[in-house]
Amino acid sequence: MSLAASKQGLVALEEARRFMVDCLVKSKTPLAHAQQQADLLAEADYRGHFSHGMNRLEMYINDLHKNACDGAAVPTILNETPATAWVDGNNGLGAVVGNFCMDLAIKKAKEVGVGWVCAKRSNHYGIAGWYTMRAMKAGCIGMSMTNTSPLASPTRSKEAALGTNPISVGAPAKDGDGFVLDMATTAVAVGKIEMQRRKNEPIPLGWAQGPDGHPTTDASVAFDTACLMPLGGSELTSGYKGYGLGAMVEMFCGVLAGANYATKIRKWTHAGADSEADLGQCFVAINPACFAPGFEDRLSDMNGILRNMPTTDPALPVLVAGDPERHHMEKVDKEGGLAYHVNQIKTCTELSERLGVKPIVLV
Amino acid sequence: MSLAASKQGLVALEEARRFMVDCLVKSKTPLAHAQQQADLLAEADYRGHFSHGMNRLEMYINDLHKNACDGAAVPTILNETPATAWVDGNNGLGAVVGNFCMDLAIKKAKEVGVGWVCAKRSNHYGIAGWYTMRAMKAGCIGMSMTNTSPLASPTRSKEAALGTNPISVGAPAKDGDGFVLDMATTAVAVGKIEMQRRKNEPIPLGWAQGPDGHPTTDASVAFDTACLMPLGGSELTSGYKGYGLGAMVEMFCGVLAGANYATKIRKWTHAGADSEADLGQCFVAINPACFAPGFEDRLSDMNGILRNMPTTDPALPVLVAGDPERHHMEKVDKEGGLAYHVNQIKTCTELSERLGVKPIVLV
């Protein structure tokens, strides 16, 4: 089947990673940093979060070429205590800053039980779950949050003041099982509205506001207004809780780290930004061995209780946070590659020509 | 105006506290513990969370008389590192266990930057915000979570498996201002459904499920089924995120502390329980001075940005988490007392007769 006919191109995980490393290396980024960033983006695609994988590559590259982000920058520690660190990301790549911070948090968790690390002057850091999974691999509970460009309205506000401000919490269970929550504090991400618009279908009430500040069901209006509603939707259905969670993330990130926050954060466009983002981020590791012995056994037991609850629709089993991603990874393994949309492959072709990089190879 | 005509009775804050201390002292509880518990309950009423104040007193007292909870118990530390502690609540009163744990977390935050304390064998601990405000008073950021009896369905589940599992995060700003998030991870608390039922009015879709597992708008059906939906409501409006947050609280509380969790937690009834609750709870304090200097200034600045956003309805200003409570406390101060529902006053009269305590005095 031709690429145009299939509407997608299958790319081996390793090849996707190779292509992204090559593109980043041709964009003022040392190999070691390019590999960290590509590992994260490939993992996002592998887990089924295509909006946060290869899809972001061009934006990162545009930022790097415009010097809005410094691919070579190495984070530095500004202040440190046995359980905390305040880090300057020095405007480096999100993955480089984030890995540095989470590794530091894990080290502290192993030493004193908890590590709480905040970074200022960071950049878009990809899927929040990447960092919590890094903690999980070290046997820790991980938590990660970032602020982002304003795109969501506080309850009662006509305009956006906070970003999608994601929060991720991950914990290891037995035999590779676990709990991996990774969620925006808005009802949905912009990508979901974009999809409804392409299909010419309405969006549910509670996803986004129109220019008058009221919830809209028109996907085009919602897309143009770019004002998401917080998790929970309107005030009647407790959207103020989602707004509260978004503000909490802002407090733990921009405010605690001394980075930009709320409306002070720049817009981020596909063409790349003209200024430094100065995002704030928060990375926490907790060593479960400091508490009741047998943590992983109990978490597996709870996962089992939840997965085996009687369902409303027999075709739809109850899932645990991380299960949809687990299912997507199984699908990729079975199919032998990542099923990219044809437009993504086209973007890769353009990038390879622009940067003089070996074109991406389909399976 | 007579009590019956006014439908409410005004009680001075100090008198409400006195009455609750007296009742608890007559229920096998030492004075110092009674005072801690009464302080918390009075604060809940002062902040406008009447469901979690004096309203709970009878349930606590029934538990104490049945020996389901030990009013004299003092918590003990089972394991400790510089930044963590695992605590056995020894089945003591929630406020006694919680204050002990948060004070320990604050001490550790002052020493090493963060304190993360988990308790098993605790009891219903009242408003989660009580403990975060304790951290705020010490200049720290506070976080507190508890698991509770099953009352909420995981997304796709026909039955309840998790509690309302609240989370509170509080942070101090300038001149007594701050951020105090205190929210159940369900769309609403049971009390809101009870109120709609009393008024014979429907509930919005997304608050609760009926016995068939589908969302219901019938307040009576919702009340009888006792199966709340997670924050976000149905799967379409991202209820799985609220479910994920509820499971996260369970992981940090029941699972990490080695307490009961999920469906293993007993039901809690008005008559008092026959067994120990063995709830798990989590208390965290973070010292903002370990990060970027000027935290309180920046938080005040962000609060100002949010409160001054242009509004959809000019009559409804944008609020910051904690503002509704601030407004309620101003109202209580202005009126000179807590406006209890007439039925609450009746319950107090019954309690005073049953326990041989001086009746509660109205203003």
XYZ file of C-alpha atoms in Angstrom:
726
model
C 0.000 0.000 0.000
C 1.372 3.429 -0.921
C 1.888 6.102 1.700
C -0.877 8.326 0.296
C -3.370 5.464 0.197
C -2.631 4.244 3.719
C -2.732 7.760 5.203
C 0.090 6.674 7.435
C 3.681 5.536 7.328
C 5.141 2.941 9.640
C 8.496 3.892 11.169
C 10.568 1.661 13.413
C 11.046 3.157 16.886
C 14.844 3.101 16.469
C 14.625 4.860 13.100
C 12.343 7.573 14.507
C 14.900 8.142 17.242
C 17.821 8.167 14.732
C 16.073 10.742 12.569
C 15.334 13.055 15.493
C 18.901 12.809 16.825
C 20.267 13.697 13.372
C 17.938 16.702 13.045
C 18.851 18.029 16.499
C 22.581 17.549 15.971
C 22.228 19.684 12.815
C 20.539 22.326 14.985
C 23.354 23.431 17.271
C 22.763 20.572 19.737
C 25.548 18.271 21.013
C 24.963 14.554 20.423
C 24.416 13.693 24.084
C 21.687 16.327 24.399
C 20.112 15.374 21.066
C 19.887 11.786 22.272
C 18.161 12.776 25.505
C 15.611 14.893 23.651
C 15.021 12.232 20.967
C 14.607 9.466 23.560
C 11.822 11.467 25.172
C 10.046 12.326 21.902
C 10.244 8.728 20.653
C 8.848 7.481 23.965
C 5.897 9.886 23.640
C 5.070 8.429 20.208
C 5.596 4.879 21.487
C 3.102 5.568 24.286
C 0.585 6.967 21.795
C 0.950 10.652 22.665
C 1.716 11.667 19.087
C 1.041 15.335 19.794
C 4.075 15.375 22.110
C 6.502 13.285 20.049
C 7.926 13.768 16.561
C 5.100 16.291 16.064
C 7.016 18.712 18.322
C 10.398 18.250 16.631
C 10.008 21.087 14.140
C 9.042 23.551 16.883
C 12.090 22.609 18.947
C 14.309 22.945 15.884
C 12.873 26.341 15.006
C 13.514 27.485 18.586
C 17.109 26.182 18.394
C 17.835 27.929 15.096
C 16.407 31.195 16.398
C 18.500 30.849 19.562
C 15.291 30.996 21.618
C 16.585 27.780 23.210
C 20.226 26.752 23.760
C 20.797 23.134 22.741
C 24.234 23.055 24.340
C 23.256 24.516 27.725
C 23.919 22.476 30.856
C 21.809 23.161 33.977
C 23.445 24.497 37.132
C 22.435 24.164 40.785
C 21.703 27.537 42.413
C 20.848 26.335 45.900
C 20.812 22.938 47.559
C 19.746 21.275 50.794
C 19.742 17.519 51.579
C 16.183 17.176 50.194
C 15.883 20.075 47.729
C 17.607 21.814 44.851
C 16.878 25.014 42.962
C 18.188 24.681 39.428
C 18.875 27.144 36.609
C 18.082 25.399 33.337
C 20.183 28.017 31.532
C 17.589 27.954 28.751
C 18.554 24.411 27.754
C 16.403 21.773 26.092
C 13.482 20.614 28.231
C 14.600 16.985 28.323
C 18.147 17.946 29.314
C 16.939 20.171 32.156
C 14.272 17.693 33.229
C 16.560 14.634 33.260
C 19.144 16.583 35.251
C 16.543 17.647 37.811
C 14.847 14.268 38.176
C 18.188 12.454 38.521
C 19.082 14.899 41.286
C 15.700 14.324 42.958
C 16.194 10.543 42.800
C 19.677 10.855 44.327
C 18.248 12.880 47.207
C 15.347 10.448 47.656
C 17.861 7.608 48.009
C 19.833 9.633 50.559
C 17.166 11.267 52.737
C 13.826 9.835 51.507
C 12.592 12.702 49.309
C 14.081 14.912 46.621
C 12.233 18.056 45.540
C 13.864 19.940 42.666
C 12.600 23.080 40.935
C 14.021 24.553 37.744
C 13.670 27.996 36.267
C 14.759 28.976 32.734
C 13.624 25.680 31.253
C 11.828 24.966 27.986
C 8.915 22.800 26.827
C 9.702 19.467 28.474
C 7.527 16.992 26.551
C 5.403 14.370 28.271
C 5.410 14.926 32.030
C 5.281 11.156 32.493
C 8.805 10.771 31.088
C 10.275 12.104 34.319
C 8.042 10.168 36.679
C 8.904 6.981 34.791
C 12.582 7.834 35.294
C 11.910 7.876 39.041
C 9.923 4.626 38.812
C 12.853 2.877 37.104
C 14.913 3.794 40.182
C 12.251 2.260 42.456
C 10.866 5.648 43.489
C 7.503 7.358 43.284
C 7.897 10.274 40.883
C 6.027 13.531 40.434
C 6.541 16.130 37.750
C 4.800 19.355 36.758
C 5.429 22.203 34.348
C 3.795 25.495 33.564
C 3.079 26.290 29.915
C 1.923 29.197 27.752
C -1.511 30.649 28.680
C -4.266 28.662 26.986
C -6.821 28.005 29.748
C -9.279 30.278 31.520
C -9.647 30.420 35.278
C -13.288 29.779 36.230
C -15.338 32.954 35.502
C -12.544 34.483 33.384
C -13.228 35.499 29.801
C -9.596 34.994 28.819
C -6.784 32.498 29.272
C -4.381 33.046 32.172
C -2.877 29.619 32.805
C -1.401 26.928 30.594
C -2.566 23.340 30.251
C -0.224 22.875 33.246
C 0.168 19.090 33.324
C 0.846 16.981 36.372
C 2.274 13.483 36.353
C 2.580 11.055 39.243
C 4.049 7.585 38.750
C 4.612 4.692 41.117
C 6.141 1.256 40.545
C 4.180 -1.948 41.158
C 5.234 -5.603 40.841
C 6.640 -7.199 37.667
C 6.831 -4.012 35.624
C 3.276 -2.957 36.410
C 2.678 0.504 37.834
C 0.553 3.614 38.048
C 1.406 6.423 35.595
C -0.904 9.412 35.772
C -0.017 12.058 33.172
C -2.712 14.663 32.644
C -3.249 18.262 31.635
C -5.278 20.134 34.257
C -7.545 21.370 31.454
C -10.525 19.248 30.368
C -8.755 18.352 27.118
C -5.679 19.317 25.117
C -5.980 21.577 22.043
C -5.288 18.579 19.806
C -8.670 17.036 20.622
C -10.471 20.200 19.522
C -8.386 20.281 16.331
C -9.474 16.741 15.524
C -13.176 17.567 15.948
C -12.730 20.616 13.728
C -11.135 18.508 10.988
C -14.039 16.072 11.184
C -16.512 18.974 11.205
C -18.039 17.680 14.431
C -19.080 19.592 17.580
C -17.203 19.427 20.873
C -18.873 18.576 24.213
C -19.821 21.431 26.539
C -17.040 21.966 29.029
C -14.037 21.598 26.743
C -13.550 25.211 25.648
C -14.889 28.751 25.751
C -15.957 31.023 22.919
C -14.863 34.675 22.601
C -17.778 35.736 24.858
C -16.382 33.621 27.692
C -19.219 31.094 27.587
C -18.718 27.389 26.812
C -19.012 26.588 23.116
C -19.789 23.377 21.214
C -18.423 24.778 17.939
C -15.011 23.221 17.309
C -13.921 26.007 14.915
C -14.896 28.757 17.352
C -13.126 26.875 20.133
C -9.998 26.408 18.055
C -9.835 30.083 17.044
C -10.523 31.343 20.574
C -7.847 29.050 22.052
C -9.304 29.274 25.542
C -9.603 25.830 27.102
C -11.763 25.164 30.127
C -10.253 23.597 33.241
C -10.885 19.951 34.148
C -14.472 19.786 35.373
C -15.740 22.269 32.790
C -18.134 24.960 34.010
C -18.500 26.209 37.579
C -21.653 24.054 38.010
C -19.701 20.870 37.300
C -16.789 21.957 39.551
C -14.456 23.387 36.908
C -13.020 25.535 39.693
C -11.280 22.397 40.941
C -9.465 21.940 37.626
C -8.652 25.645 37.721
C -7.339 25.199 41.266
C -5.118 22.327 40.136
C -3.789 24.421 37.240
C -2.989 27.277 39.632
C -1.355 24.785 42.012
C 0.962 23.624 39.205
C 1.764 27.286 38.464
C 2.577 27.863 42.153
C 4.883 24.809 42.310
C 6.556 25.702 38.998
C 6.716 29.335 37.909
C 6.255 30.878 41.358
C 8.433 28.515 43.437
C 11.228 28.370 40.839
C 11.252 32.117 40.197
C 10.485 31.589 36.505
C 7.780 33.202 34.373
C 4.239 32.440 35.451
C 0.628 32.774 34.292
C 0.137 35.584 31.753
C 3.860 36.420 31.920
C 4.701 33.352 29.846
C 5.223 33.966 26.122
C 3.046 32.453 23.420
C 4.675 29.515 21.665
C 4.134 29.252 17.936
C 5.060 26.739 15.299
C 7.560 29.156 13.769
C 9.559 29.206 16.993
C 9.625 31.917 19.599
C 11.636 35.129 19.564
C 12.368 35.137 23.258
C 13.427 32.739 26.007
C 10.500 30.796 27.525
C 11.798 30.785 31.126
C 9.386 28.021 32.120
C 9.286 26.734 35.697
C 9.240 23.009 36.434
C 9.058 20.765 39.447
C 10.481 17.250 39.897
C 9.906 15.113 42.972
C 11.110 11.635 43.925
C 9.959 9.755 47.016
C 11.545 6.528 48.216
C 8.675 4.181 49.162
C 11.098 2.030 51.180
C 11.007 4.761 53.861
C 7.349 3.922 54.548
C 5.425 0.650 54.993
C 7.359 -2.348 53.573
C 5.735 -4.040 50.543
C 4.673 -0.945 48.616
C 4.872 -2.572 45.172
C 2.813 -5.579 46.275
C 0.044 -3.364 47.624
C 0.016 -1.156 44.520
C -0.316 -4.264 42.333
C -3.143 -5.435 44.551
C -4.944 -2.099 44.237
C -4.436 -2.074 40.461
C -6.041 -5.523 40.404
C -9.022 -4.359 42.475
C -9.613 -1.434 40.131
C -9.161 -3.398 36.883
C -11.614 -6.032 38.084
C -14.453 -3.726 39.087
C -17.804 -4.628 37.481
C -18.252 -2.427 34.411
C -21.147 -0.388 33.080
C -20.364 -1.560 29.537
C -18.918 -5.116 29.401
C -16.864 -4.148 26.323
C -15.042 -1.421 28.233
C -12.936 -2.663 31.148
C -11.881 -0.354 33.983
C -8.345 0.881 33.391
C -5.571 2.090 35.666
C -3.575 5.224 34.784
C -0.924 4.075 32.289
C -2.967 1.193 30.822
C -3.934 3.000 27.572
C -0.232 3.696 26.977
C 0.656 0.076 27.772
C -1.878 -1.051 25.163
C -0.458 1.358 22.595
C 3.094 0.114 23.147
C 1.891 -3.468 22.621
C 0.281 -2.365 19.356
C 3.512 -0.697 18.169
C 5.532 -3.792 19.061
C 3.073 -6.010 17.190
C 2.982 -3.805 14.099
C 6.742 -3.330 14.136
C 6.718 0.452 14.188
C 5.076 3.776 14.896
C 2.110 4.559 12.640
C 2.718 8.221 11.790
C 0.127 10.292 9.937
C 1.107 10.999 6.348
C 1.452 14.708 7.141
C 4.000 13.907 9.827
C 6.071 11.961 7.312
C 5.867 14.926 4.903
C 7.155 17.241 7.624
C 10.032 14.835 8.218
C 10.901 14.885 4.508
C 10.933 18.685 4.536
C 13.088 18.703 7.663
C 15.575 16.242 6.170
C 15.940 18.480 3.071
C 16.177 21.664 5.113
C 18.785 20.280 7.507
C 20.620 17.942 5.157
C 19.766 14.871 7.183
C 19.248 11.332 5.882
C 15.492 10.984 5.146
C 13.348 8.973 7.530
C 12.989 5.350 6.394
C 9.596 3.630 6.459
C 9.242 -0.014 7.436
C -36.733 36.177 65.818
C -37.256 32.723 67.331
C -35.010 29.817 66.420
C -37.777 27.999 64.528
C -38.729 31.075 62.547
C -35.163 31.962 61.611
C -34.320 28.385 60.581
C -30.914 29.015 62.065
C -29.210 29.734 65.334
C -26.224 32.022 65.697
C -23.418 30.622 67.852
C -20.221 32.462 68.724
C -17.119 30.686 67.398
C -15.683 30.371 70.914
C -18.958 28.873 72.221
C -19.089 26.324 69.387
C -15.551 25.313 70.289
C -16.386 25.133 74.017
C -19.389 22.912 73.357
C -17.422 20.506 71.181
C -14.557 20.276 73.693
C -17.051 19.485 76.466
C -18.752 16.769 74.385
C -15.444 15.134 73.463
C -14.124 15.231 77.035
C -17.288 13.355 78.071
C -16.458 10.775 75.394
C -13.235 9.217 76.704
C -11.051 11.951 75.215
C -8.374 13.850 77.183
C -8.771 17.647 77.197
C -5.701 18.309 75.014
C -7.000 15.967 72.308
C -10.546 17.304 72.575
C -9.208 20.817 72.030
C -7.284 19.799 68.909
C -10.337 18.104 67.440
C -12.681 20.985 68.357
C -10.308 23.599 66.929
C -10.404 21.803 63.597
C -14.194 21.366 63.542
C -14.804 25.003 64.533
C -12.422 26.160 61.812
C -14.356 24.110 59.226
C -17.585 25.861 60.229
C -15.845 29.256 60.305
C -14.612 28.654 56.746
C -18.138 27.703 55.633
C -17.596 23.943 55.302
C -20.497 23.093 57.614
C -20.587 19.472 56.447
C -17.134 18.964 58.007
C -17.589 20.916 61.229
C -20.037 20.524 64.132
C -22.060 18.351 61.732
C -19.454 15.594 62.185
C -19.295 15.808 65.981
C -21.987 13.186 66.623
C -20.287 10.683 64.322
C -16.949 11.153 66.079
C -18.636 10.773 69.447
C -20.449 7.624 68.395
C -17.134 6.177 67.195
C -15.488 7.093 70.518
C -18.240 5.520 72.618
C -18.114 2.327 70.528
C -14.310 2.243 70.881
C -14.019 2.294 67.091
C -11.685 5.241 67.661
C -9.375 5.823 70.669
C -9.608 9.411 71.891
C -6.595 9.017 74.158
C -4.249 7.443 71.582
C -0.956 9.195 70.814
C 0.709 8.543 67.430
C 4.110 6.823 67.271
C 6.883 7.023 64.676
C 7.604 3.657 63.052
C 10.411 4.710 60.719
C 12.204 7.977 60.124
C 14.730 9.541 57.732
C 15.819 13.217 57.593
C 12.975 14.021 55.169
C 10.359 11.338 55.893
C 8.433 9.614 58.648
C 6.103 6.655 58.711
C 3.645 7.064 61.561
C 1.223 4.738 63.330
C -1.840 6.770 64.302
C -2.715 4.077 66.843
C -6.371 4.589 65.901
C -6.403 8.060 67.443
C -8.585 11.017 66.518
C -7.952 12.348 63.010
C -6.946 15.818 64.173
C -4.526 14.420 66.760
C -2.846 12.160 64.208
C -2.865 14.830 61.511
C -1.447 17.613 63.686
C 1.296 15.279 64.903
C 2.218 14.331 61.334
C 2.109 17.844 59.895
C 4.167 19.260 62.766
C 6.756 16.554 62.078
C 6.705 17.383 58.360
C 7.201 21.097 59.114
C 10.139 20.317 61.426
C 11.795 18.268 58.682
C 11.085 20.956 56.073
C 12.873 23.482 58.289
C 15.826 21.092 58.674
C 16.296 19.610 55.196
C 13.828 21.476 52.940
C 10.999 18.920 52.725
C 9.089 16.751 55.164
C 6.948 13.889 53.865
C 4.978 12.033 56.534
C 2.529 9.160 56.042
C 0.227 7.762 58.700
C -1.599 4.472 58.889
C -4.297 3.639 61.440
C -5.780 7.110 61.367
C -9.399 8.227 61.390
C -11.540 10.770 59.528
C -9.362 13.865 59.641
C -11.783 16.678 58.822
C -11.008 19.404 56.287
C -7.773 18.601 54.469
C -7.009 22.329 54.386
C -6.551 22.421 58.171
C -3.176 20.733 57.846
C -1.935 22.742 54.880
C -2.846 25.948 56.736
C -0.779 24.668 59.669
C 2.193 24.441 57.298
C 1.415 27.899 55.885
C 1.464 29.416 59.365
C 5.026 28.086 59.654
C 5.947 29.756 56.353
C 5.848 26.472 54.427
C 3.919 25.161 51.465
C 1.676 22.387 52.761
C 0.066 19.383 51.133
C -2.333 16.912 52.677
C -4.374 13.973 51.419
C -6.499 11.233 52.931
C -8.313 8.195 51.653
C -11.940 7.728 52.698
C -14.690 5.114 52.512
C -15.619 3.981 48.950
C -18.171 6.344 47.460
C -16.874 7.092 43.946
C -16.702 4.984 40.816
C -13.587 4.641 38.703
C -14.377 5.599 35.087
C -16.332 2.714 33.431
C -17.037 1.043 36.792
C -20.600 0.336 37.839
C -19.727 0.509 41.518
C -17.757 2.670 43.925
C -14.151 1.672 44.636
C -12.530 4.874 45.869
C -13.481 7.533 48.396
C -13.957 11.218 47.759
C -10.175 11.255 48.432
C -9.519 14.951 48.985
C -6.305 16.774 48.278
C -5.271 20.091 49.763
C -2.334 22.288 48.820
C -1.707 25.585 50.571
C 0.948 28.246 50.118
C 1.522 31.525 51.959
C 1.489 34.875 50.146
C 2.094 38.407 51.455
C 0.147 40.072 54.301
C -1.896 36.992 55.223
C -2.991 36.281 51.665
C -2.388 32.814 50.257
C -3.525 29.950 48.091
C -5.589 27.241 49.809
C -6.822 24.509 47.509
C -8.983 21.958 49.334
C -10.987 19.696 47.064
C -12.504 16.254 46.831
C -11.348 14.440 43.687
C -14.984 13.628 42.940
C -17.098 16.133 40.971
C -19.027 17.046 44.122
C -19.460 15.888 47.704
C -22.526 13.885 48.753
C -23.863 16.922 50.607
C -24.546 18.754 47.336
C -26.707 15.882 46.088
C -28.539 15.772 49.419
C -29.371 19.471 49.076
C -30.817 19.009 45.560
C -32.880 16.082 46.813
C -34.307 18.176 49.646
C -35.244 20.890 47.152
C -36.690 18.271 44.781
C -34.432 19.508 42.008
C -32.352 17.531 39.486
C -28.566 17.278 39.578
C -26.320 18.081 36.596
C -25.042 15.198 34.474
C -21.598 14.203 35.693
C -22.178 14.404 39.444
C -23.295 10.850 40.167
C -24.214 7.472 38.715
C -27.434 5.505 38.977
C -27.610 1.787 39.856
C -27.087 0.898 36.150
C -23.713 2.668 36.177
C -24.857 5.488 33.903
C -24.904 9.164 34.936
C -28.203 10.238 36.486
C -29.878 13.614 36.903
C -32.289 12.290 39.563
C -31.091 13.515 42.961
C -32.976 10.786 44.863
C -31.585 8.002 42.681
C -28.123 9.519 43.030
C -28.442 9.758 46.813
C -29.654 6.173 47.185
C -27.000 4.760 44.826
C -24.214 6.647 46.628
C -21.858 6.369 43.697
C -20.265 9.723 42.895
C -18.527 10.402 39.615
C -14.914 11.602 39.561
C -14.030 15.226 38.817
C -14.603 15.705 35.090
C -17.728 13.525 35.036
C -18.075 11.039 32.179
C -15.229 9.605 30.101
C -16.075 12.057 27.266
C -15.463 15.056 29.522
C -12.253 13.518 30.938
C -13.645 12.012 34.146
C -10.754 9.554 33.949
C -8.511 12.402 35.092
C -10.518 12.875 38.282
C -10.469 9.100 38.732
C -6.693 9.188 38.222
C -6.348 11.868 40.904
C -8.501 9.838 43.298
C -6.327 6.759 42.690
C -3.213 8.909 43.162
C -4.465 9.988 46.600
C -5.139 6.320 47.423
C -1.583 5.418 46.342
C -0.042 8.195 48.487
C -2.273 7.345 51.482
C -3.550 3.790 51.896
C -0.900 2.087 49.768
C 2.198 4.060 50.846
C 1.235 4.076 54.532
C 0.268 0.397 54.613
C -3.264 1.241 55.732
C -6.568 0.079 54.274
C -7.194 1.132 50.692
C -9.918 1.273 48.059
C -12.689 -1.289 48.649
C -10.903 -2.527 51.790
C -12.007 0.566 53.714
C -15.092 0.155 55.896
C -18.313 2.059 55.387
C -18.782 4.918 57.846
C -22.265 5.480 59.169
C -23.888 8.031 61.376
C -24.320 5.474 64.151
C -20.564 4.996 64.372
C -18.526 2.116 63.016
C -17.972 -1.288 64.582
C -14.380 -1.616 63.463
C -11.221 0.464 63.242
C -11.047 2.608 60.076
C -7.283 2.249 59.504
C -7.241 5.182 57.081
C -4.017 6.243 55.382
C -2.992 9.896 55.243
C -0.187 11.941 53.797
C 1.259 15.251 55.058
C 3.923 17.224 53.221
C 5.696 20.479 54.056
C 8.072 22.269 51.683
C 10.231 25.213 52.724
C 9.959 27.800 49.910
C 13.105 29.546 51.218
C 15.115 26.675 49.687
C 14.099 27.852 46.212
C 13.944 31.274 44.519
C 13.919 34.135 47.088
C 10.694 36.186 47.207
C 8.167 33.352 46.984
C 5.403 35.165 48.899
C 5.743 38.290 46.756
C 5.410 36.310 43.543
C 2.426 34.346 44.850
C 0.670 37.584 45.800
C 1.446 38.919 42.340
C -0.041 35.822 40.690
C -3.122 35.981 42.920
C -3.545 39.583 41.760
C -3.240 38.612 38.094
C -5.882 35.916 38.493
C -8.322 38.014 40.561
C -8.129 40.830 38.011
C -8.806 38.785 34.890
C -11.696 40.139 32.763
C -14.827 38.198 33.689
C -17.552 36.560 31.639
C -20.199 37.862 34.074
C -19.252 41.232 35.636
C -21.110 40.259 38.836
C -18.872 37.239 39.363
C -15.195 38.051 39.915
C -12.458 35.484 39.344
C -11.471 33.918 42.655
C -8.312 32.277 43.936
C -8.481 29.009 45.907
C -9.332 30.024 49.490
C -11.252 33.191 48.572
C -14.751 31.732 49.176
C -13.614 30.683 52.661
C -12.112 34.129 53.275
C -15.460 35.694 52.378
C -17.305 33.319 54.695
C -15.035 34.134 57.620
C -15.667 37.845 57.046
C -19.412 37.147 57.118
C -19.112 35.222 60.404
C -17.049 38.014 61.949
C -19.591 40.598 60.815
C -22.587 38.627 62.085
C -20.842 37.768 65.334
C -21.225 34.022 65.068
C -21.735 30.846 63.076
C -25.193 30.532 61.492
C -26.058 26.901 62.204
C -29.108 25.256 60.670
C -31.886 24.693 63.203
C -31.433 20.923 62.877
C -27.791 21.262 63.882
C -28.818 23.125 67.020
C -31.346 20.381 67.789
C -28.606 17.753 67.482
C -26.477 19.803 69.879
C -29.333 19.907 72.397
C -29.695 16.125 72.168
C -25.949 15.673 72.575
C -25.839 17.939 75.625
C -28.623 15.894 77.258
C -27.063 12.553 76.314
C -23.594 13.490 77.549
C -24.551 15.752 80.447
C -22.837 18.766 78.920
C -23.825 22.430 79.305
C -26.189 23.228 76.387
C -24.870 25.297 73.505
C -25.633 28.997 73.959
C -27.006 31.071 71.080
C -25.898 34.660 70.517
